[in-house]
Coordinates of C-alpha atoms in Angstrom, one line a residue:
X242 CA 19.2 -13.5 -17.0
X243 CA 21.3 -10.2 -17.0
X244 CA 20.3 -7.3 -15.2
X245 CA 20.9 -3.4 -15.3
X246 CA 23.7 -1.5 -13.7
X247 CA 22.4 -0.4 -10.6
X248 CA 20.4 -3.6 -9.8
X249 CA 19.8 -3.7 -5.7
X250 CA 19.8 -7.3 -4.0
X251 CA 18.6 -8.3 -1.3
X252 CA 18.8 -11.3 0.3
X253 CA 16.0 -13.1 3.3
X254 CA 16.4 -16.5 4.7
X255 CA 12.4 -17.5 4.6
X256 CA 11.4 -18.3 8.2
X257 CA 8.4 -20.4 9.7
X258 CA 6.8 -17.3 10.8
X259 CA 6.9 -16.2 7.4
X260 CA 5.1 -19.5 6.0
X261 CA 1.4 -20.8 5.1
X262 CA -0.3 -23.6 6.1
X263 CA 2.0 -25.5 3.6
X264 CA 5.7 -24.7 5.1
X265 CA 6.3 -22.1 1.7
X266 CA 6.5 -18.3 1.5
X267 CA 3.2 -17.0 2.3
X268 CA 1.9 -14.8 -0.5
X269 CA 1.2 -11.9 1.5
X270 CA 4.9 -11.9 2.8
X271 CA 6.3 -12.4 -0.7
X272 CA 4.4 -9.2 -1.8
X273 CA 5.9 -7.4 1.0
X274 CA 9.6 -8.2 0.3
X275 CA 9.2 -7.1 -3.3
X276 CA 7.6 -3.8 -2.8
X277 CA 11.0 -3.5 -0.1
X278 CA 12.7 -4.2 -2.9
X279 CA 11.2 -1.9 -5.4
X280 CA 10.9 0.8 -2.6
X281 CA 14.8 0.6 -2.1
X282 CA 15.5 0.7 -5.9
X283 CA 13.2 3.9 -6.5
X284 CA 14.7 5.5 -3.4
X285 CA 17.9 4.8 -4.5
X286 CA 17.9 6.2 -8.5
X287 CA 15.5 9.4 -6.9
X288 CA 18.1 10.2 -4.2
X289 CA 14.3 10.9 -1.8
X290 CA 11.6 9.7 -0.9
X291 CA 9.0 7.8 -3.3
X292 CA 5.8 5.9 -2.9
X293 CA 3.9 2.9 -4.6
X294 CA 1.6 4.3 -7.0
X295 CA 0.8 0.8 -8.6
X296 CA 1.4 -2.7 -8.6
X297 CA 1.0 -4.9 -11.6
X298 CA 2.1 -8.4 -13.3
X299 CA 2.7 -10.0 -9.9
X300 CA 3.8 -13.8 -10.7
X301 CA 4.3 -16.7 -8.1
X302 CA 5.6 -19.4 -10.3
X303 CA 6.8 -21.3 -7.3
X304 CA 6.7 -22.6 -4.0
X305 CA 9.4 -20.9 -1.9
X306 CA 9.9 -23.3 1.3
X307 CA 10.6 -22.5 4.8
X308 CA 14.7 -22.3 5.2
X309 CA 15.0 -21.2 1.9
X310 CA 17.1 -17.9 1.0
X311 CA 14.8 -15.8 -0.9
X312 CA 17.4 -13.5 -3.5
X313 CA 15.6 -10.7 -4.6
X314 CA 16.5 -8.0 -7.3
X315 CA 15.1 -4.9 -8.3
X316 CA 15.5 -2.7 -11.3
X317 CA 14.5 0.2 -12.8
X318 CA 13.3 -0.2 -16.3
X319 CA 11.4 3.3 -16.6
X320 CA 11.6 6.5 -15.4
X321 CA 9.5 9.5 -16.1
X322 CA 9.1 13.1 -14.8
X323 CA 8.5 11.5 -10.9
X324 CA 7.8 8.2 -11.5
X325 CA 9.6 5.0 -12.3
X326 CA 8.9 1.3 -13.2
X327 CA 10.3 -1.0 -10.6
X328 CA 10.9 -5.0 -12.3
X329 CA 11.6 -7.5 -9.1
X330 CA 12.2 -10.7 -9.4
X331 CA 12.6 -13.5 -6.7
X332 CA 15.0 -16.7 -6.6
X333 CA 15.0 -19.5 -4.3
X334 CA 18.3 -20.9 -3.1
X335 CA 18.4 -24.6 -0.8
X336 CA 21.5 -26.1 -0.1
X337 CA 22.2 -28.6 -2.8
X338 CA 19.5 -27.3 -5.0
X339 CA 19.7 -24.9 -8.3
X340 CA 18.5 -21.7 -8.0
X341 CA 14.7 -21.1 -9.1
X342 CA 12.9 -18.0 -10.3
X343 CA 10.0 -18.4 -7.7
X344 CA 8.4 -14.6 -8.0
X345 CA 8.3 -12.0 -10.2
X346 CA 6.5 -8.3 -10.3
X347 CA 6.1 -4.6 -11.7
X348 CA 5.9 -1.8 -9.1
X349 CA 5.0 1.4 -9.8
X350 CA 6.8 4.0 -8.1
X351 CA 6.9 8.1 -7.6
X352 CA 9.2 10.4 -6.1
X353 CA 7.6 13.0 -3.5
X354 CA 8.5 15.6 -1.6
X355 CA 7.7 16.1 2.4
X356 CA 4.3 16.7 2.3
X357 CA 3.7 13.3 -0.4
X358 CA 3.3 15.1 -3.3
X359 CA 4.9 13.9 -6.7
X360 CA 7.7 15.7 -7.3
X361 CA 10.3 15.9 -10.9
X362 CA 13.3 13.6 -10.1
X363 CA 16.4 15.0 -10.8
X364 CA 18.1 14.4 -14.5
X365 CA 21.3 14.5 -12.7
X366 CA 20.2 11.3 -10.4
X367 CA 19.8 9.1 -13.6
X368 CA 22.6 6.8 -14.5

């Protein structure tokens, strides 16, 4: 899989207190870290603040275990007057294992100004 220019990583070693009943990535948790993601992203092509607007297509395709490093990367694949499309995806890394697209997701995202309302972002900010 190739991604944009521009593509943020980031990268979390997945922890017990992060976990489920069943020693893997707890949903909730894997949610979180891609709207980080998709937060950094949008705040980094707007060059200010933004905020989640929406949320859709969220896949867990598999189990991420505890002790895992979780590689996450975010991309913008739309961008309108304030708003942008966000695509996150997740892959698993274990020591001796292959890498695995565990999670995936579409985030809605809008620039705003100081008192959170949507605001144009800047034709000189897109790349």
């Amino acid at each position: 899989m190739t991604f944009p220019h521009g593509t943020l990583q980031l990268h979390e070693l997945v922890l017990p207190v992060m976990a489920n009943h069943h020693g893997t990535l707890f949903a909730g948790q894997g949610l979180q870290l891609m709207a980080k993601a998709a937060f950094l992203s949008a705040r980094g092509l707007a060059r200010r603040e933004v905020v989640m607007a929406g949320v859709t297509g969220i896949d867990f395709m598999a189990p991420v275990p505890v002790g895992c490093t979780l590689t996450l990367r975010a991309w913008i694949s739309r961008v309108g007057r304030s708003s942008m499309t966000v695509c996150v995806n997740g892959l698993t890394e274990a020591p001796g294992a292959p890498r695995e697209e565990a999670l995936k997701g579409v985030f809605e995202m809008v620039a705003v100004d100081a008192r959170g309302r949507p605001v144009a972002i800047e034709a000189g900010y897109i790349h």
